[in-house]
């Protein structure tokens, strides 16, 4: 029995030594564990030798020197003590050694963690600059190849170069519409690198954008406006295009005789702080409203500040009265709300004289309210800033209009404009939006009284394609893209519009408002 027990202990200690030697540990710690195991094994062997000698003595009843062994009475079990005090062979008691509880493995010492490379801000900036340099070199190589083969190619270019920038996919091919075969593609600030322009732009839109961005300025003039700052117009000379006025159906030709000195096509120079009107133009086209005038960003080198400025296409057919509201019709808030209840001109319904209706179709107000809410334009429907908390730099506060919100029914609407040949449809002018308005301070007053919204615009907001289309559209205007900080800056602007779109969709769902096709 003792030999069997010694063999088991020996096997256990050998297995323990093998296990300690096979682990991933520092060499010094491993040697120390093996030495400790050997020491324990040696002490156990010595102790087993003493136990064997004692067992042999008990089995024989004599000591090594031949003297008999006398056991103490207390060592006898109760009831088993012999009467003659002779020797007694007690029961064998087996002893088991419990090893100390081993500590859990040091994971940091046994398994080396993966070293994660942390890129610093400078490294990220260097990577972005390398990507930008690579993209620029690719474009330059493409332009050189196009110029070298210009005489051998037809009007439409076939050389392509595909690249992907995040979610924005651009197919680098030159786009040349009718009449643009002689234009210098490399010098254009409107970069259309695909076989066709985005579907939400018409040929008139592309022609107007190219004129505003690339035409040679031959004259600058001021057009006075009674009670308002005068407009600064520039007369440009570019390639011969068709009419630049985007209208309903076939646009009417421009009557340039109404503009003193504007013998060619003209554009309106705006302030650098009005650059959001360019974003408004692209958003208008993507939503399918088609009510704003084309706008791009252009560098005016003779300006003192030498900053990129938005330029808007001048439309001489707009009917603007010389009054304080610069509107084609005089309409206050009370009469406006009353006309919304009667839904003037819907399905050809002729309004009655006491309905306070104008020549403007009811659906135009629905489109205008949606457009102004997404951009938070307040100077049309809420010129006194009664629907939100304005800041000191807002026009209503600077002009003292915020103090006149007690009688809101008498507040006039501003910039309600239509074309002289089309009184049913509005034209959105002065579309300066505000992207720094918090979600808890949005102006819902511009939506008051509107219970129907255009299906084309709401579907764009719901299908999740707004960001992708805005990126594709705004990428066309090179100077605007760069002036807003590239893609990173554009993404921040789109984030604001997307959050407002979600709030708008929640608003119409909570009130159960209708979404209708508004093609009239």
Coordinates of C-alpha atoms in Angstrom, one line a residue:
X1 CA 0.0 0.0 0.0
X2 CA 2.8 2.4 0.9
X3 CA 4.6 1.7 -2.4
X4 CA 1.4 2.3 -4.4
X5 CA 0.9 5.6 -2.6
X6 CA 4.5 6.7 -3.2
X7 CA 4.1 5.9 -6.9
X8 CA 1.0 8.0 -7.2
X9 CA 2.7 11.0 -5.5
X10 CA 5.7 10.6 -7.8
X11 CA 3.6 10.5 -10.9
X12 CA 1.7 13.6 -9.7
X13 CA 4.9 15.5 -9.0
X14 CA 6.4 14.5 -12.4
X15 CA 3.3 15.7 -14.2
X16 CA 3.4 18.9 -12.2
X17 CA 7.0 19.5 -13.2
X18 CA 6.2 18.9 -16.9
X19 CA 3.2 21.3 -16.8
X20 CA 5.3 24.0 -15.1
X21 CA 8.1 23.6 -17.7
X22 CA 5.7 23.7 -20.7
X23 CA 4.0 27.0 -19.9
X24 CA 4.9 30.4 -21.3
X25 CA 6.7 31.9 -18.3
X26 CA 10.0 33.8 -17.7
X27 CA 12.9 31.5 -17.5
X28 CA 13.8 32.4 -13.9
X29 CA 10.3 31.9 -12.7
X30 CA 10.1 28.5 -14.5
X31 CA 13.4 27.3 -12.9
X32 CA 12.2 28.4 -9.5
X33 CA 9.0 26.4 -9.8
X34 CA 10.8 23.3 -11.0
X35 CA 13.3 23.5 -8.1
X36 CA 10.4 24.0 -5.6
X37 CA 8.7 20.8 -7.0
X38 CA 11.9 18.8 -6.7
X39 CA 12.4 20.0 -3.1
X40 CA 8.9 19.0 -2.2
X41 CA 9.4 15.6 -3.8
X42 CA 12.7 15.0 -1.9
X43 CA 11.1 15.9 1.4
X44 CA 8.2 13.6 0.7
X45 CA 10.6 10.7 -0.1
X46 CA 12.4 11.2 3.2
X47 CA 9.2 11.4 5.1
X48 CA 8.0 8.2 3.4
X49 CA 11.2 6.5 4.5
X50 CA 10.4 7.3 8.2
X51 CA 6.9 6.1 7.8
X52 CA 8.1 2.8 6.2
X53 CA 10.4 2.1 9.1
X54 CA 7.7 2.7 11.6
X55 CA 5.3 0.5 9.7
X56 CA 7.9 -2.3 9.7
X57 CA 8.4 -1.9 13.5
X58 CA 4.6 -2.1 14.0
X59 CA 4.4 -5.1 11.8
X60 CA 7.2 -7.1 13.5
X61 CA 6.5 -5.8 17.1
X62 CA 10.2 -5.2 17.7
X63 CA 12.5 -2.3 17.3
X64 CA 15.7 -2.5 15.3
X65 CA 17.7 -3.3 18.4
X66 CA 15.3 -6.3 19.2
X67 CA 13.5 -4.6 22.1
X68 CA 9.7 -5.0 22.1
X69 CA 7.5 -2.1 21.4
X70 CA 5.1 -0.9 24.2
X71 CA 2.2 1.1 23.1
X72 CA 0.5 3.7 25.2
X73 CA -3.0 2.9 26.4
X74 CA -4.4 6.0 24.7
X75 CA -3.4 4.6 21.3
X76 CA -5.8 1.7 21.6
X77 CA -9.3 2.1 20.4
X78 CA -12.1 1.8 23.0
X79 CA -13.1 -1.8 23.6
X80 CA -10.1 -3.3 21.9
X81 CA -7.5 -3.1 24.7
X82 CA -6.0 -6.5 25.4
X83 CA -6.0 -7.9 28.9
X84 CA -2.5 -9.1 28.9
X85 CA -1.0 -5.8 27.8
X86 CA 0.5 -7.5 24.8
X87 CA 1.5 -5.7 21.7
X88 CA -1.3 -4.3 19.4
X89 CA -1.2 -3.7 15.7
X90 CA -3.3 -0.5 15.1
X91 CA -5.3 0.3 12.0
X92 CA -3.3 1.9 9.2
X93 CA -4.1 5.7 8.7
X94 CA -3.5 7.1 5.2
X95 CA -2.3 10.7 5.1
X96 CA -3.0 12.9 2.0
X97 CA -1.2 16.0 1.2
X98 CA -3.2 18.9 -0.2
X99 CA -1.3 21.3 -2.4
X100 CA -1.8 25.0 -1.8
X101 CA -4.3 26.7 -4.0
X102 CA -2.4 27.9 -7.1
X103 CA -2.8 31.5 -8.2
X104 CA -4.5 32.1 -11.6
X105 CA -2.2 32.5 -14.5
X106 CA -0.8 35.9 -15.1
X107 CA -2.4 36.7 -18.5
X108 CA -0.3 39.7 -19.1
X109 CA 2.8 37.6 -18.5
X110 CA 1.8 34.6 -20.5
X111 CA -0.1 36.1 -23.5
X112 CA 1.4 39.2 -25.1
X113 CA -1.3 41.7 -26.0
X114 CA -1.5 43.0 -29.5
X115 CA 0.1 46.4 -29.9
X116 CA -2.4 48.7 -31.4
X117 CA -0.9 51.5 -33.4
X118 CA -2.5 54.8 -32.5
X119 CA -2.4 57.3 -35.2
X120 CA -1.9 60.9 -34.1
X121 CA -3.7 63.8 -35.6
X122 CA -0.6 64.8 -37.6
X123 CA -0.5 61.3 -39.1
X124 CA -4.2 61.4 -40.0
X125 CA -3.6 64.9 -41.6
X126 CA -0.7 63.6 -43.5
X127 CA -2.7 60.6 -44.8
X128 CA -5.5 63.0 -45.9
X129 CA -3.0 65.2 -47.7
X130 CA -1.5 62.2 -49.5
X131 CA -5.0 61.2 -50.6
X132 CA -5.7 64.7 -51.8
X133 CA -2.4 64.8 -53.7
X134 CA -3.1 61.5 -55.3
X135 CA -6.5 62.6 -56.4
X136 CA -5.1 65.8 -57.8
X137 CA -2.4 64.0 -59.7
X138 CA -5.0 61.6 -61.1
X139 CA -7.1 64.5 -62.3
X140 CA -4.1 66.3 -63.8
X141 CA -3.1 63.2 -65.7
X142 CA -6.6 62.8 -67.0
X143 CA -6.8 66.4 -68.1
X144 CA -3.4 66.1 -69.9
X145 CA -4.6 63.0 -71.7
X146 CA -7.8 64.7 -72.7
X147 CA -6.1 67.7 -74.1
X148 CA -3.6 65.6 -76.0
X149 CA -6.4 63.6 -77.7
X150 CA -8.8 66.4 -78.1
X151 CA -8.5 66.5 -81.9
X152 CA -9.0 62.8 -82.2
X153 CA -12.1 62.5 -80.1
X154 CA -15.7 63.4 -80.7
X155 CA -17.7 65.8 -78.6
X156 CA -18.3 63.3 -75.8
X157 CA -15.1 62.2 -74.0
X158 CA -14.6 58.4 -73.4
X159 CA -11.6 58.4 -71.1
X160 CA -12.7 57.5 -67.6
X161 CA -11.1 57.1 -64.3
X162 CA -13.1 55.6 -61.4
X163 CA -12.3 56.3 -57.8
X164 CA -14.2 56.1 -54.5
X165 CA -14.1 58.6 -51.7
X166 CA -16.1 57.2 -48.8
X167 CA -19.7 57.1 -50.0
X168 CA -19.1 59.5 -52.9
X169 CA -18.5 57.7 -56.2
X170 CA -17.3 60.0 -59.0
X171 CA -16.8 58.8 -62.6
X172 CA -14.1 61.1 -64.0
X173 CA -15.2 61.8 -67.6
X174 CA -15.7 65.1 -69.2
X175 CA -19.3 66.2 -69.6
X176 CA -20.1 68.5 -72.5
X177 CA -23.6 69.5 -73.3
X178 CA -24.8 71.0 -76.5
X179 CA -22.8 74.0 -77.4
X180 CA -19.9 73.3 -75.0
X181 CA -17.5 71.5 -77.3
X182 CA -15.1 74.4 -77.3
X183 CA -15.2 75.1 -73.5
X184 CA -12.0 74.7 -71.5
X185 CA -12.8 71.9 -69.1
X186 CA -9.7 72.3 -67.0
X187 CA -10.5 76.0 -66.2
X188 CA -14.1 75.4 -65.2
X189 CA -15.1 75.8 -61.6
X190 CA -18.1 73.5 -62.2
X191 CA -16.7 70.1 -62.2
X192 CA -19.0 67.5 -63.8
X193 CA -16.9 64.4 -64.2
X194 CA -19.6 62.0 -65.5
X195 CA -21.3 61.3 -68.7
X196 CA -24.3 63.3 -67.6
X197 CA -25.2 65.8 -65.0
X198 CA -27.2 64.7 -61.9
X199 CA -30.8 64.0 -62.8
X200 CA -32.2 66.8 -60.6
X201 CA -30.5 69.5 -62.7
X202 CA -31.8 70.6 -66.1
X203 CA -29.8 71.8 -69.0
X204 CA -30.7 75.4 -68.1
X205 CA -29.4 74.8 -64.6
X206 CA -26.0 73.6 -65.8
X207 CA -25.7 76.4 -68.4
X208 CA -26.5 79.0 -65.7
X209 CA -24.0 77.5 -63.2
X210 CA -21.3 77.5 -65.9
X211 CA -22.1 81.1 -66.8
X212 CA -22.0 82.3 -63.2
X213 CA -18.8 80.5 -62.4
X214 CA -16.7 80.8 -65.6
X215 CA -17.9 83.9 -67.5
X216 CA -15.7 86.9 -68.0
X217 CA -16.9 89.9 -66.1
X218 CA -17.1 93.0 -68.4
X219 CA -19.1 95.4 -66.3
X220 CA -20.2 96.0 -62.7
X221 CA -23.3 98.1 -61.9
X222 CA -25.6 98.9 -59.0
X223 CA -29.4 98.6 -59.2
X224 CA -31.1 100.9 -56.6
X225 CA -33.9 99.5 -54.5
X226 CA -36.0 102.0 -52.6
X227 CA -35.7 101.4 -48.9
X228 CA -33.2 98.6 -49.3
X229 CA -29.5 98.2 -50.2
X230 CA -28.9 98.4 -53.9
X231 CA -28.2 95.2 -55.8
X232 CA -24.7 94.7 -57.3
X233 CA -24.9 93.1 -60.8
X234 CA -22.1 91.9 -63.0
X235 CA -22.4 91.5 -66.7
X236 CA -20.7 88.4 -68.0
X237 CA -19.6 87.1 -71.4
X238 CA -19.3 83.4 -71.9
X239 CA -20.2 80.7 -74.5
X240 CA -23.4 81.0 -76.3
X241 CA -26.1 79.1 -74.5
X242 CA -29.9 78.9 -74.5
X243 CA -32.0 80.8 -72.0
X244 CA -30.6 80.6 -68.5
X245 CA -33.9 81.0 -66.7
X246 CA -35.2 77.8 -65.1
X247 CA -39.0 77.9 -65.2
X248 CA -42.0 75.8 -65.7
X249 CA -41.9 74.1 -69.1
X250 CA -40.3 76.2 -71.8
X251 CA -38.8 79.2 -70.1
X252 CA -39.4 82.7 -71.4
X253 CA -36.4 84.6 -72.8
X254 CA -34.8 87.2 -70.6
X255 CA -35.8 90.8 -71.1
X256 CA -32.5 92.5 -70.5
X257 CA -33.9 95.9 -71.5
X258 CA -35.3 96.3 -67.9
X259 CA -31.8 96.2 -66.5
X260 CA -29.9 99.5 -67.2
X261 CA -26.7 98.6 -69.0
X262 CA -27.2 94.8 -68.8
X263 CA -26.8 93.9 -72.5
X264 CA -25.7 90.4 -72.0
X265 CA -26.5 88.0 -69.1
X266 CA -26.1 89.2 -65.6
X267 CA -25.6 87.9 -62.1
X268 CA -26.2 89.3 -58.6
X269 CA -23.2 89.6 -56.3
X270 CA -24.0 88.7 -52.7
X271 CA -22.1 89.1 -49.4
X272 CA -19.7 86.3 -48.3
X273 CA -22.0 85.7 -45.3
X274 CA -24.8 84.7 -47.7
X275 CA -22.9 81.7 -49.0
X276 CA -25.7 79.4 -47.6
X277 CA -27.8 80.4 -50.6
X278 CA -25.7 78.0 -52.7
X279 CA -26.6 75.1 -50.4
X280 CA -30.2 76.2 -50.6
X281 CA -30.1 76.0 -54.4
X282 CA -28.8 72.4 -54.4
X283 CA -31.3 71.4 -51.7
X284 CA -34.1 72.9 -53.7
X285 CA -33.2 70.9 -56.8
X286 CA -32.7 67.6 -54.9
X287 CA -36.1 67.9 -53.2
X288 CA -37.8 68.4 -56.5
X289 CA -39.1 71.9 -55.7
X290 CA -37.4 73.8 -58.5
X291 CA -38.3 77.2 -57.1
X292 CA -34.9 78.9 -56.4
X293 CA -32.5 80.6 -58.8
X294 CA -29.2 79.0 -59.7
X295 CA -26.3 80.0 -57.4
X296 CA -22.6 79.3 -57.3
X297 CA -19.5 80.6 -55.4
X298 CA -17.1 82.8 -57.3
X299 CA -13.9 84.6 -56.5
X300 CA -14.3 88.4 -57.1
X301 CA -10.7 89.5 -57.2
X302 CA -11.5 93.2 -57.4
X303 CA -13.3 93.0 -54.0
X304 CA -11.4 94.3 -51.0
X305 CA -11.8 91.3 -48.8
X306 CA -10.9 88.9 -51.6
X307 CA -13.3 86.2 -50.2
X308 CA -15.4 83.8 -52.2
X309 CA -18.9 85.2 -52.7
X310 CA -22.2 83.6 -53.8
X311 CA -23.5 84.8 -57.1
X312 CA -27.1 84.4 -58.1
X313 CA -28.5 84.4 -61.6
X314 CA -30.4 87.6 -62.4
X315 CA -33.9 87.0 -63.6
X316 CA -35.4 90.1 -65.2
X317 CA -38.9 88.5 -65.4
X318 CA -39.4 88.5 -61.6
X319 CA -42.1 90.8 -60.5
X320 CA -41.0 92.7 -57.4
X321 CA -42.9 95.7 -56.1
X322 CA -41.1 98.7 -54.8
X323 CA -42.4 98.4 -51.3
X324 CA -41.1 97.6 -47.9
X325 CA -41.7 93.9 -48.2
X326 CA -40.3 93.5 -51.7
X327 CA -43.2 91.2 -52.6
X328 CA -45.4 90.9 -55.7
X329 CA -48.4 90.7 -53.4
X330 CA -49.2 92.4 -50.1
X331 CA -50.1 89.7 -47.6
X332 CA -50.1 89.8 -43.8
X333 CA -50.1 86.8 -41.5
X334 CA -53.9 86.8 -40.8
X335 CA -54.9 86.8 -44.5
X336 CA -52.2 84.3 -45.3
X337 CA -53.6 81.8 -42.7
X338 CA -57.1 82.4 -44.0
X339 CA -56.1 81.6 -47.5
X340 CA -54.4 78.3 -46.4
X341 CA -57.8 77.1 -45.0
X342 CA -59.5 77.5 -48.3
X343 CA -56.7 75.8 -50.3
X344 CA -56.9 78.3 -53.1
X345 CA -56.7 77.0 -56.7
X346 CA -56.5 73.4 -55.7
X347 CA -58.0 71.2 -58.5
X348 CA -59.0 74.3 -60.4
X349 CA -61.2 75.6 -57.7
X350 CA -61.8 79.3 -58.2
X351 CA -61.6 81.2 -54.9
X352 CA -64.3 83.6 -53.7
X353 CA -63.5 87.3 -53.1
X354 CA -63.8 87.0 -49.3
X355 CA -61.3 84.1 -49.0
X356 CA -58.3 86.4 -49.1
X357 CA -56.7 84.3 -51.9
X358 CA -54.1 85.5 -54.2
X359 CA -53.0 84.3 -57.6
X360 CA -50.5 81.9 -56.0
X361 CA -51.4 78.2 -55.9
X362 CA -52.0 76.6 -52.5
X363 CA -49.3 74.0 -53.1
X364 CA -46.7 76.7 -53.4
X365 CA -47.1 77.6 -49.7
X366 CA -46.6 74.0 -48.8
X367 CA -43.3 73.8 -50.7
X368 CA -42.1 77.1 -49.2
X369 CA -42.9 76.1 -45.6
X370 CA -40.9 72.8 -46.0
X371 CA -38.0 74.6 -47.6
X372 CA -37.8 77.4 -45.0
X373 CA -38.1 74.9 -42.1
X374 CA -35.2 72.8 -43.2
X375 CA -33.0 75.8 -43.8
X376 CA -34.6 77.9 -40.9
X377 CA -35.2 80.8 -43.2
X378 CA -37.3 83.2 -41.2
X379 CA -37.3 86.5 -43.3
X380 CA -40.3 85.4 -45.4
X381 CA -43.0 84.1 -43.2
X382 CA -41.7 85.2 -39.8
X383 CA -39.7 88.4 -40.3
X384 CA -40.2 89.5 -36.7
X385 CA -38.7 86.3 -35.3
X386 CA -41.8 85.5 -33.2
X387 CA -41.4 81.7 -33.6
X388 CA -38.0 81.2 -32.0
X389 CA -35.4 82.8 -29.7
X390 CA -33.3 85.1 -32.0
X391 CA -29.7 86.2 -31.4
X392 CA -28.3 89.6 -31.3
X393 CA -26.9 89.3 -34.8
X394 CA -30.2 88.4 -36.4
X395 CA -31.8 91.0 -38.6
X396 CA -35.0 91.2 -36.6
X397 CA -33.1 92.0 -33.4
X398 CA -30.9 94.6 -35.0
X399 CA -33.9 96.3 -36.6
X400 CA -36.0 96.1 -33.4
X401 CA -38.7 93.9 -35.0
X402 CA -38.6 91.4 -32.2
X403 CA -40.5 93.8 -29.9
X404 CA -43.5 93.8 -32.3
X405 CA -44.7 90.2 -31.8
X406 CA -47.7 91.2 -29.7
X407 CA -49.9 91.8 -32.8
X408 CA -48.6 89.0 -35.1
X409 CA -51.7 89.0 -37.3
X410 CA -50.7 92.3 -38.9
X411 CA -47.1 91.3 -39.7
X412 CA -46.5 91.3 -43.4
X413 CA -44.9 88.5 -45.4
X414 CA -41.7 89.4 -47.2
X415 CA -40.1 88.3 -50.5
X416 CA -43.2 86.7 -51.9
X417 CA -42.2 86.8 -55.6
X418 CA -43.4 85.2 -58.8
X419 CA -42.6 85.8 -62.5
X420 CA -44.6 88.2 -64.6
X421 CA -45.8 85.5 -67.0
X422 CA -46.5 82.9 -64.2
X423 CA -48.5 84.1 -61.2
X424 CA -49.3 80.7 -59.9
X425 CA -45.8 79.6 -58.9
X426 CA -43.5 81.2 -56.4
X427 CA -39.8 81.9 -56.9
X428 CA -37.7 81.5 -53.8
X429 CA -35.3 84.5 -53.4
X430 CA -33.0 85.6 -50.6
X431 CA -32.6 82.0 -49.3
X432 CA -30.1 82.6 -46.6
X433 CA -30.2 79.6 -44.3
X434 CA -28.9 79.1 -40.7
X435 CA -27.1 76.0 -39.7
X436 CA -26.2 77.0 -36.2
X437 CA -29.8 76.9 -34.9
X438 CA -30.2 74.2 -32.1
X439 CA -32.9 71.6 -32.4
X440 CA -34.7 72.9 -29.3
X441 CA -35.0 76.4 -30.9
X442 CA -36.4 75.6 -34.4
X443 CA -38.9 77.9 -35.9
X444 CA -42.1 75.9 -36.2
X445 CA -44.1 79.0 -37.0
X446 CA -43.2 78.7 -40.7
X447 CA -45.2 75.4 -40.7
X448 CA -48.3 76.8 -39.1
X449 CA -51.4 76.4 -41.1
X450 CA -49.8 73.9 -43.5
X451 CA -51.5 70.4 -43.5
X452 CA -50.2 69.0 -46.8
X453 CA -46.6 68.6 -48.1
X454 CA -45.1 67.6 -51.4
X455 CA -44.6 63.9 -51.9
X456 CA -41.4 64.3 -54.0
X457 CA -39.6 66.2 -51.1
X458 CA -40.9 63.9 -48.3
X459 CA -39.9 60.8 -50.2
X460 CA -36.3 62.1 -50.5
X461 CA -36.2 62.8 -46.7
X462 CA -37.5 59.3 -46.0
X463 CA -35.5 57.1 -48.3
X464 CA -32.1 58.0 -46.8
X465 CA -30.6 59.3 -50.0
X466 CA -30.4 63.0 -48.9
X467 CA -26.8 62.8 -47.8
X468 CA -25.5 61.0 -50.9
X469 CA -27.3 63.3 -53.3
X470 CA -26.2 66.5 -51.5
X471 CA -22.6 65.2 -51.6
X472 CA -22.8 64.5 -55.3
X473 CA -24.6 67.9 -56.0
X474 CA -22.4 70.1 -53.9
X475 CA -19.2 68.5 -55.3
X476 CA -20.0 70.2 -58.6
X477 CA -19.3 73.6 -57.2
X478 CA -15.5 73.5 -56.6
X479 CA -15.1 76.8 -54.8
X480 CA -18.1 76.2 -52.5
X481 CA -16.8 72.8 -51.6
X482 CA -13.4 74.2 -50.7
X483 CA -14.7 77.3 -48.9
X484 CA -16.7 75.0 -46.5
X485 CA -13.6 73.0 -45.6
X486 CA -13.9 70.1 -48.1
X487 CA -15.9 67.0 -47.4
X488 CA -15.6 67.2 -43.7
X489 CA -17.2 70.7 -43.6
X490 CA -19.9 69.6 -46.0
X491 CA -20.7 66.6 -43.9
X492 CA -21.3 68.8 -40.9
X493 CA -23.8 70.9 -42.8
X494 CA -25.6 67.8 -44.1
X495 CA -25.8 66.5 -40.5
X496 CA -27.8 69.5 -39.5
X497 CA -30.2 69.2 -42.4
X498 CA -30.7 65.4 -41.7
X499 CA -31.5 66.1 -38.0
X500 CA -34.0 68.7 -39.0
X501 CA -35.5 66.3 -41.6
X502 CA -36.0 63.7 -38.9
X503 CA -37.8 66.3 -36.7
X504 CA -39.9 67.4 -39.6
X505 CA -41.0 63.8 -40.4
X506 CA -41.8 63.2 -36.7
X507 CA -43.9 66.4 -36.8
X508 CA -46.0 65.5 -39.8
X509 CA -46.5 61.9 -38.5
X510 CA -47.6 63.1 -35.1
X511 CA -50.2 65.5 -36.6
X512 CA -51.3 63.1 -39.4
X513 CA -50.6 65.6 -42.2
X514 CA -51.1 64.4 -45.8
X515 CA -48.3 63.9 -48.3
X516 CA -49.6 64.5 -51.9
X517 CA -48.1 64.8 -55.4
X518 CA -47.9 68.5 -56.1
X519 CA -47.2 68.7 -59.8
X520 CA -49.6 71.5 -60.6

